[in-house]
Amino acid sequence: MLLDHSSRSFPLPPAIRQVVYTTNSIESLNARDRRAAQACGHFLKETAALKPLYFATPALEPT
């Protein structure tokens, strides 16, 4: 359904549309990681920075 609608809106080849969808998914994940890291403030160690990212990743819901 989404592919049908977008193919009418954007006359791009299927391979290009797949790259766009993949890029949007990666950017969404990066934005969620940034929000999780900023919510905790500053980190003293690298492992302390990875902890909120670890807990935020399973909480991702497909949208």
mmCIF file of C-alpha atoms in Angstrom:
data_model
loop_
_atom_site.group_PDB
_atom_site.id
_atom_site.type_symbol
_atom_site.label_atom_id
_atom_site.label_comp_id
_atom_site.label_asym_id
_atom_site.label_seq_id
_atom_site.Cartn_x
_atom_site.Cartn_y
_atom_site.Cartn_z
ATOM 1 C CA MET A 1 0.000 0.000 0.000
ATOM 2 C CA LEU A 2 2.749 2.477 0.940
ATOM 3 C CA LEU A 3 4.829 1.460 -2.056
ATOM 4 C CA ASP A 4 1.887 1.950 -4.381
ATOM 5 C CA HIS A 5 1.204 5.434 -3.044
ATOM 6 C CA SER A 6 4.848 6.521 -3.084
ATOM 7 C CA SER A 7 5.419 5.173 -6.572
ATOM 8 C CA ARG A 8 2.654 7.501 -7.798
ATOM 9 C CA SER A 9 4.020 10.447 -5.814
ATOM 10 C CA PHE A 10 7.702 9.961 -6.613
ATOM 11 C CA PRO A 11 8.517 8.451 -9.998
ATOM 12 C CA LEU A 12 11.716 6.734 -8.833
ATOM 13 C CA PRO A 13 12.966 3.268 -9.716
ATOM 14 C CA PRO A 14 12.291 0.588 -7.076
ATOM 15 C CA ALA A 15 15.985 0.272 -6.191
ATOM 16 C CA ILE A 16 16.233 3.990 -5.386
ATOM 17 C CA ARG A 17 13.031 3.880 -3.321
ATOM 18 C CA GLN A 18 14.455 0.986 -1.284
ATOM 19 C CA VAL A 19 17.583 3.022 -0.513
ATOM 20 C CA VAL A 20 15.436 5.976 0.575
ATOM 21 C CA TYR A 21 13.353 3.783 2.904
ATOM 22 C CA THR A 22 16.484 2.205 4.390
ATOM 23 C CA THR A 23 18.097 5.605 4.938
ATOM 24 C CA ASN A 24 14.961 6.913 6.659
ATOM 25 C CA SER A 25 14.949 3.903 9.014
ATOM 26 C CA ILE A 26 18.599 4.412 9.925
ATOM 27 C CA GLU A 27 18.029 8.130 10.557
ATOM 28 C CA SER A 28 15.057 7.306 12.784
ATOM 29 C CA LEU A 29 17.191 4.918 14.834
ATOM 30 C CA ASN A 30 19.961 7.533 15.113
ATOM 31 C CA ALA A 31 17.468 10.143 16.321
ATOM 32 C CA ARG A 32 16.171 7.785 19.027
ATOM 33 C CA ASP A 33 19.733 7.043 20.123
ATOM 34 C CA ARG A 34 20.515 10.769 20.351
ATOM 35 C CA ARG A 35 17.400 11.397 22.468
ATOM 36 C CA ALA A 36 18.284 8.514 24.800
ATOM 37 C CA ALA A 37 21.851 9.785 25.220
ATOM 38 C CA GLN A 38 20.807 13.395 25.779
ATOM 39 C CA ALA A 39 18.258 12.399 28.409
ATOM 40 C CA CYS A 40 21.058 11.038 30.598
ATOM 41 C CA GLY A 41 23.398 14.023 30.350
ATOM 42 C CA HIS A 42 27.165 13.547 30.479
ATOM 43 C CA PHE A 43 28.948 10.207 30.697
ATOM 44 C CA LEU A 44 32.208 9.515 32.473
ATOM 45 C CA LYS A 45 32.981 6.297 30.611
ATOM 46 C CA GLU A 46 32.153 4.846 27.217
ATOM 47 C CA THR A 47 30.334 1.911 28.821
ATOM 48 C CA ALA A 48 28.124 4.365 30.711
ATOM 49 C CA ALA A 49 27.138 5.942 27.385
ATOM 50 C CA LEU A 50 26.272 2.561 25.878
ATOM 51 C CA LYS A 51 23.894 1.584 28.680
ATOM 52 C CA PRO A 52 20.974 3.918 27.755
ATOM 53 C CA LEU A 53 21.414 3.004 24.086
ATOM 54 C CA TYR A 54 21.240 -0.679 25.000
ATOM 55 C CA PHE A 55 18.006 -0.166 26.911
ATOM 56 C CA ALA A 56 16.465 2.116 24.254
ATOM 57 C CA THR A 57 17.056 -0.277 21.346
ATOM 58 C CA PRO A 58 14.689 -3.113 22.422
ATOM 59 C CA ALA A 59 12.011 -0.511 23.169
ATOM 60 C CA LEU A 60 11.816 0.397 19.485
ATOM 61 C CA GLU A 61 8.412 -0.137 17.982
ATOM 62 C CA PRO A 62 7.967 -0.435 14.250
ATOM 63 C CA THR A 63 6.197 2.643 12.970
#
